[in-house]
Structure formats: structure tokens, C-alpha cells
mmCIF file of C-alpha atoms in Angstrom:
data_model
loop_
_atom_site.group_PDB
_atom_site.id
_atom_site.type_symbol
_atom_site.label_atom_id
_atom_site.label_comp_id
_atom_site.label_asym_id
_atom_site.label_seq_id
_atom_site.Cartn_x
_atom_site.Cartn_y
_atom_site.Cartn_z
ATOM 1 C CA UNK A 1 32.283 9.861 -45.526
ATOM 2 C CA UNK A 2 28.451 10.054 -43.606
ATOM 3 C CA UNK A 3 26.120 9.976 -46.488
ATOM 4 C CA UNK A 4 23.068 11.758 -47.108
ATOM 5 C CA UNK A 5 20.059 10.998 -49.004
ATOM 6 C CA UNK A 6 18.559 13.537 -51.071
ATOM 7 C CA UNK A 7 15.199 13.853 -53.865
ATOM 8 C CA UNK A 8 16.636 15.217 -56.887
ATOM 9 C CA UNK A 9 14.450 17.761 -57.819
ATOM 10 C CA UNK A 10 11.143 19.485 -56.073
ATOM 11 C CA UNK A 11 9.276 21.980 -57.261
ATOM 12 C CA UNK A 12 6.544 24.887 -55.711
ATOM 13 C CA UNK A 13 4.465 27.522 -56.244
ATOM 14 C CA UNK A 14 5.738 31.062 -55.086
ATOM 15 C CA UNK A 15 4.776 32.088 -51.974
ATOM 16 C CA UNK A 16 4.038 29.176 -50.573
ATOM 17 C CA UNK A 17 5.858 27.157 -47.731
ATOM 18 C CA UNK A 18 8.779 24.656 -49.195
ATOM 19 C CA UNK A 19 9.786 21.469 -46.932
ATOM 20 C CA UNK A 20 13.192 20.030 -48.316
ATOM 21 C CA UNK A 21 13.290 16.095 -46.602
ATOM 22 C CA UNK A 22 17.087 14.770 -45.892
ATOM 23 C CA UNK A 23 17.668 11.237 -44.701
ATOM 24 C CA UNK A 24 20.690 10.416 -42.766
ATOM 25 C CA UNK A 25 20.753 7.372 -41.543
ATOM 26 C CA UNK A 26 24.488 6.540 -40.509
ATOM 27 C CA UNK A 27 25.092 9.766 -39.196
ATOM 28 C CA UNK A 28 26.615 9.655 -35.694
ATOM 29 C CA UNK A 29 26.534 11.273 -32.398
ATOM 30 C CA UNK A 30 28.523 14.276 -32.995
ATOM 31 C CA UNK A 31 27.864 15.247 -36.188
ATOM 32 C CA UNK A 32 25.751 18.193 -37.288
ATOM 33 C CA UNK A 33 23.472 19.328 -39.942
ATOM 34 C CA UNK A 34 23.882 21.875 -42.608
ATOM 35 C CA UNK A 35 21.657 22.775 -45.777
ATOM 36 C CA UNK A 36 24.084 25.351 -48.064
ATOM 37 C CA UNK A 37 22.225 26.161 -51.410
ATOM 38 C CA UNK A 38 23.823 26.638 -54.776
ATOM 39 C CA UNK A 39 22.550 29.602 -57.655
ATOM 40 C CA UNK A 40 23.656 28.856 -61.676
ATOM 41 C CA UNK A 41 27.798 29.523 -61.592
ATOM 42 C CA UNK A 42 27.809 30.432 -58.123
ATOM 43 C CA UNK A 43 29.703 29.088 -54.607
ATOM 44 C CA UNK A 44 27.494 26.784 -51.971
ATOM 45 C CA UNK A 45 25.681 28.902 -49.589
ATOM 46 C CA UNK A 46 25.425 29.000 -46.880
ATOM 47 C CA UNK A 47 21.603 28.037 -45.277
ATOM 48 C CA UNK A 48 21.009 27.419 -41.514
ATOM 49 C CA UNK A 49 22.915 24.366 -39.535
ATOM 50 C CA UNK A 50 22.071 22.642 -36.112
ATOM 51 C CA UNK A 51 22.702 19.183 -34.203
ATOM 52 C CA UNK A 52 19.712 17.990 -31.920
ATOM 53 C CA UNK A 53 16.932 20.782 -31.385
ATOM 54 C CA UNK A 54 15.134 22.249 -34.334
ATOM 55 C CA UNK A 55 16.629 26.184 -35.748
ATOM 56 C CA UNK A 56 15.172 28.686 -36.952
ATOM 57 C CA UNK A 57 16.874 32.252 -39.203
ATOM 58 C CA UNK A 58 16.258 34.244 -41.187
ATOM 59 C CA UNK A 59 16.197 32.311 -44.891
ATOM 60 C CA UNK A 60 15.036 28.547 -43.417
ATOM 61 C CA UNK A 61 13.630 26.923 -40.353
ATOM 62 C CA UNK A 62 15.254 23.377 -39.742
ATOM 63 C CA UNK A 63 13.396 20.224 -38.155
ATOM 64 C CA UNK A 64 15.503 17.271 -37.259
ATOM 65 C CA UNK A 65 13.929 14.315 -36.263
ATOM 66 C CA UNK A 66 14.254 12.908 -33.474
ATOM 67 C CA UNK A 67 16.981 10.248 -34.062
ATOM 68 C CA UNK A 68 18.670 12.160 -35.895
ATOM 69 C CA UNK A 69 18.358 10.135 -39.196
ATOM 70 C CA UNK A 70 16.261 12.449 -41.247
ATOM 71 C CA UNK A 71 15.772 16.244 -41.610
ATOM 72 C CA UNK A 72 13.502 18.798 -42.878
ATOM 73 C CA UNK A 73 14.510 22.904 -44.352
ATOM 74 C CA UNK A 74 11.660 24.014 -44.495
ATOM 75 C CA UNK A 75 11.536 26.866 -46.611
ATOM 76 C CA UNK A 76 8.258 29.405 -45.671
ATOM 77 C CA UNK A 77 7.282 31.526 -48.778
ATOM 78 C CA UNK A 78 9.182 30.242 -51.694
ATOM 79 C CA UNK A 79 10.049 33.429 -53.844
ATOM 80 C CA UNK A 80 12.005 32.752 -57.005
ATOM 81 C CA UNK A 81 15.150 34.425 -56.173
ATOM 82 C CA UNK A 82 14.918 30.310 -53.547
ATOM 83 C CA UNK A 83 15.622 28.485 -56.664
ATOM 84 C CA UNK A 84 18.355 26.751 -56.528
ATOM 85 C CA UNK A 85 20.348 23.047 -55.852
ATOM 86 C CA UNK A 86 19.966 22.353 -52.135
ATOM 87 C CA UNK A 87 22.972 20.396 -50.673
ATOM 88 C CA UNK A 88 22.191 18.351 -47.358
ATOM 89 C CA UNK A 89 25.695 17.574 -45.428
ATOM 90 C CA UNK A 90 26.953 16.452 -42.378
ATOM 91 C CA UNK A 91 29.747 16.993 -40.600
ATOM 92 C CA UNK A 92 31.624 16.546 -37.546
ATOM 93 C CA UNK A 93 33.027 18.895 -34.580
ATOM 94 C CA UNK A 94 35.180 19.983 -35.791
ATOM 95 C CA UNK A 95 38.051 20.285 -39.102
ATOM 96 C CA UNK A 96 36.002 17.984 -41.353
ATOM 97 C CA UNK A 97 35.170 17.716 -44.706
ATOM 98 C CA UNK A 98 31.978 18.132 -46.358
ATOM 99 C CA UNK A 99 30.824 15.684 -47.882
ATOM 100 C CA UNK A 100 28.412 17.153 -51.328
ATOM 101 C CA UNK A 101 25.713 14.550 -52.567
ATOM 102 C CA UNK A 102 23.737 14.902 -55.730
ATOM 103 C CA UNK A 103 21.392 17.387 -53.634
ATOM 104 C CA UNK A 104 17.534 18.696 -54.602
ATOM 105 C CA UNK A 105 17.181 21.065 -57.380
ATOM 106 C CA UNK A 106 13.977 23.720 -56.239
ATOM 107 C CA UNK A 107 12.100 25.163 -59.547
ATOM 108 C CA UNK A 108 9.839 27.492 -57.911
ATOM 109 C CA UNK A 109 6.639 28.336 -60.526
ATOM 110 C CA UNK A 110 5.428 32.352 -60.562
ATOM 111 C CA UNK B 1 33.596 42.763 -43.912
ATOM 112 C CA UNK B 2 34.312 40.730 -47.447
ATOM 113 C CA UNK B 3 33.734 37.303 -48.353
ATOM 114 C CA UNK B 4 36.062 34.686 -48.837
ATOM 115 C CA UNK B 5 37.965 36.168 -52.231
ATOM 116 C CA UNK B 6 38.899 33.491 -55.654
ATOM 117 C CA UNK B 7 41.257 34.503 -58.437
ATOM 118 C CA UNK B 8 40.544 34.361 -61.128
ATOM 119 C CA UNK B 9 37.163 33.974 -61.788
ATOM 120 C CA UNK B 10 37.894 32.193 -65.089
ATOM 121 C CA UNK B 11 41.377 29.501 -66.638
ATOM 122 C CA UNK B 12 41.286 28.557 -70.772
ATOM 123 C CA UNK B 13 44.558 25.983 -70.397
ATOM 124 C CA UNK B 14 45.608 23.854 -72.624
ATOM 125 C CA UNK B 15 46.324 19.370 -71.525
ATOM 126 C CA UNK B 16 49.617 19.418 -69.836
ATOM 127 C CA UNK B 17 49.760 22.843 -68.677
ATOM 128 C CA UNK B 18 49.621 23.660 -64.685
ATOM 129 C CA UNK B 19 47.610 25.733 -63.306
ATOM 130 C CA UNK B 20 47.661 27.814 -59.923
ATOM 131 C CA UNK B 21 44.768 29.046 -58.293
ATOM 132 C CA UNK B 22 44.147 32.015 -54.669
ATOM 133 C CA UNK B 23 42.548 31.919 -52.298
ATOM 134 C CA UNK B 24 41.810 34.544 -49.380
ATOM 135 C CA UNK B 25 40.054 33.957 -46.191
ATOM 136 C CA UNK B 26 37.348 35.026 -44.645
ATOM 137 C CA UNK B 27 38.605 37.490 -42.379
ATOM 138 C CA UNK B 28 39.220 35.312 -38.964
ATOM 139 C CA UNK B 29 39.431 32.254 -40.572
ATOM 140 C CA UNK B 30 42.035 30.587 -40.666
ATOM 141 C CA UNK B 31 41.205 27.093 -42.541
ATOM 142 C CA UNK B 32 41.255 26.529 -45.916
ATOM 143 C CA UNK B 33 39.417 23.650 -48.202
ATOM 144 C CA UNK B 34 39.130 23.362 -51.542
ATOM 145 C CA UNK B 35 36.699 21.704 -53.762
ATOM 146 C CA UNK B 36 36.114 20.913 -57.325
ATOM 147 C CA UNK B 37 32.723 20.861 -59.017
ATOM 148 C CA UNK B 38 31.946 19.130 -62.484
ATOM 149 C CA UNK B 39 28.914 20.738 -64.286
ATOM 150 C CA UNK B 40 26.246 19.172 -62.598
ATOM 151 C CA UNK B 41 27.049 17.608 -59.921
ATOM 152 C CA UNK B 42 28.403 19.013 -56.264
ATOM 153 C CA UNK B 43 30.811 19.709 -55.644
ATOM 154 C CA UNK B 44 33.830 17.188 -53.480
ATOM 155 C CA UNK B 45 36.490 17.542 -51.611
ATOM 156 C CA UNK B 46 40.252 18.310 -53.138
ATOM 157 C CA UNK B 47 42.341 18.685 -49.549
ATOM 158 C CA UNK B 48 41.823 21.073 -46.300
ATOM 159 C CA UNK B 49 44.990 23.374 -45.184
ATOM 160 C CA UNK B 50 45.395 24.614 -41.423
ATOM 161 C CA UNK B 51 48.294 26.458 -39.833
ATOM 162 C CA UNK B 52 50.273 26.395 -43.502
ATOM 163 C CA UNK B 53 49.705 22.568 -43.821
ATOM 164 C CA UNK B 54 47.614 20.464 -45.495
ATOM 165 C CA UNK B 55 45.185 18.902 -42.720
ATOM 166 C CA UNK B 56 42.834 16.200 -44.742
ATOM 167 C CA UNK B 57 42.623 15.165 -48.222
ATOM 168 C CA UNK B 58 40.637 13.513 -50.520
ATOM 169 C CA UNK B 59 40.819 10.717 -53.163
ATOM 170 C CA UNK B 60 42.231 13.177 -55.956
ATOM 171 C CA UNK B 61 45.813 12.144 -56.976
ATOM 172 C CA UNK B 62 49.601 13.863 -56.105
ATOM 173 C CA UNK B 63 48.871 16.099 -59.461
ATOM 174 C CA UNK B 64 46.909 18.844 -56.882
ATOM 175 C CA UNK B 65 48.651 19.963 -54.463
ATOM 176 C CA UNK B 66 48.251 23.456 -52.538
ATOM 177 C CA UNK B 67 49.666 26.002 -50.033
ATOM 178 C CA UNK B 68 48.859 28.105 -46.994
ATOM 179 C CA UNK B 69 50.654 31.620 -46.502
ATOM 180 C CA UNK B 70 51.010 32.861 -43.136
ATOM 181 C CA UNK B 71 48.008 34.541 -43.302
ATOM 182 C CA UNK B 72 45.484 32.399 -43.845
ATOM 183 C CA UNK B 73 45.217 32.594 -47.555
ATOM 184 C CA UNK B 74 45.561 29.720 -49.272
ATOM 185 C CA UNK B 75 46.681 28.579 -53.551
ATOM 186 C CA UNK B 76 45.569 25.342 -55.672
ATOM 187 C CA UNK B 77 48.266 23.807 -58.081
ATOM 188 C CA UNK B 78 47.926 21.268 -60.774
ATOM 189 C CA UNK B 79 50.282 20.005 -62.249
ATOM 190 C CA UNK B 80 50.232 17.718 -65.740
ATOM 191 C CA UNK B 81 45.876 19.078 -66.548
ATOM 192 C CA UNK B 82 43.911 16.090 -67.978
ATOM 193 C CA UNK B 83 41.090 17.461 -69.897
ATOM 194 C CA UNK B 84 38.512 16.050 -66.949
ATOM 195 C CA UNK B 85 40.101 18.968 -64.856
ATOM 196 C CA UNK B 86 37.620 20.468 -66.489
ATOM 197 C CA UNK B 87 35.349 21.883 -63.213
ATOM 198 C CA UNK B 88 34.738 25.085 -60.729
ATOM 199 C CA UNK B 89 36.548 24.842 -57.989
ATOM 200 C CA UNK B 90 35.469 26.281 -55.058
ATOM 201 C CA UNK B 91 37.575 27.268 -51.742
ATOM 202 C CA UNK B 92 35.884 27.500 -48.977
ATOM 203 C CA UNK B 93 36.810 29.256 -45.069
ATOM 204 C CA UNK B 94 36.379 28.387 -41.740
ATOM 205 C CA UNK B 95 37.374 29.538 -38.011
ATOM 206 C CA UNK B 96 38.181 26.839 -35.490
ATOM 207 C CA UNK B 97 35.036 27.075 -33.940
ATOM 208 C CA UNK B 98 32.675 24.211 -33.703
ATOM 209 C CA UNK B 99 30.415 23.448 -36.097
ATOM 210 C CA UNK B 100 32.518 23.785 -38.808
ATOM 211 C CA UNK B 101 30.034 25.957 -40.705
ATOM 212 C CA UNK B 102 31.722 27.007 -43.565
ATOM 213 C CA UNK B 103 32.102 29.926 -45.897
ATOM 214 C CA UNK B 104 32.068 29.076 -50.239
ATOM 215 C CA UNK B 105 33.532 31.912 -52.111
ATOM 216 C CA UNK B 106 32.640 32.553 -56.177
ATOM 217 C CA UNK B 107 34.677 30.401 -57.724
ATOM 218 C CA UNK B 108 37.526 29.814 -60.491
ATOM 219 C CA UNK B 109 36.091 28.286 -63.493
ATOM 220 C CA UNK B 110 38.442 26.388 -65.473
ATOM 221 C CA UNK B 111 38.507 25.136 -68.728
ATOM 222 C CA UNK B 112 41.063 22.640 -69.904
ATOM 223 C CA UNK B 113 41.043 22.151 -74.039
#
């Protein structure tokens, strides 16, 4: 299984941008990069995904390194509701299982 | 449009018993995956069902089995429960288009005493 490496925890101030890094040096050419987040006692929530190019949606932006060996999830203005565990996951083109690492626990201070 | 639903929300069993957990996928999805999440850890893949057959399996014993029905809903069965089976069991559904973005349900919290 393609693995990812993330910091165990990060802290941010409310209304400031947050950059959550992820290393995936063993990524293959067809692996997509997914980001999910999980609030306590809830199922993981889809945030964003990408393949090669940077991606933006209403929740966040995903910046993918040119060699695809790392990526960064960007929350443009953190809110208290963004406090969660963020998982960076690689998956194949289709019908491949997700391998979750330990994720990054994001704490947002008011 | 209802998302992924799971039942029951919570369940308490004793060692040696058997349990069945249920999942209804998001409308339009035909693939269901099950995950086990122990406290403080990331979800671990159990298996995936597509067209009523187990397509992939993670590193879980045969005590864990599943089923998918023609309407794409799915069940996870665990036999001979152990204390270590206590966890949050998550169901995720996805469609056949690429990429394989999965949508998760709220989970079933299983406690084995």
C-alpha cells in the first residue's frame, strides 16, 4: 500500500491560513491524492482530491508538488469548525482501498 | 439526497457473540467498503463489495464477512467477537467513475464486553 507521512499535530489561529503537509514519496503515476477530515465520533468527510494539478474548491485548496512526492492542503481562513483530524490518502484509479495513516490533528485557537 | 446511512448507531455485545452491521450507500453508488477504526487510530480497510461480490480484502480474519444486496446495500458480520473488536465501524460508498472518491457514513460504535 502506498503510504503517506503527516505531522501528528498542528495548531493555528482562527481566521489565519493553515498549510497541512503530506509526503508521499512512493506515489505511482496513477495514484490520486485525497484529503479527508474527521471530527470526533463522526465518519471521515471528503475535502478535496487531485492528480497532478493544483485544485480549489469551496472548502480548501490542494497544492501538489511537481514531482508529486508531496502535497499541501490549504485552508484559507481557519475557523473553529475546522478543528479535526486531517488524513492524506493515496488511491489508485478505481476500486482501490484507502490506506489511512494517523493523520494530522489540527487545533484551531480562537 | 440521503448520504451514506448506517445502523445501528451503537451496539453492545459480549465476547463470543455475533453481530451484523448494516449500510445503505449514497444514491447512485454501487461500491461499498467497510473500515474498522479503533480509538485514536485511523480507519483500517476491512473489505470492499461490488456487484454483490467481495472485490478486495484487508488484513482481517475470516470472522469478518460481508454481503451486498442487489440494491447495493451491504452488511458486515463479525463472528466470535473479541474484546479487540470494539471499534467504530465505518461504511463508505463510491461510484464507478474515476477517481474512487469515497463517501463515509457516520459509523456504528461497537462495544464488546
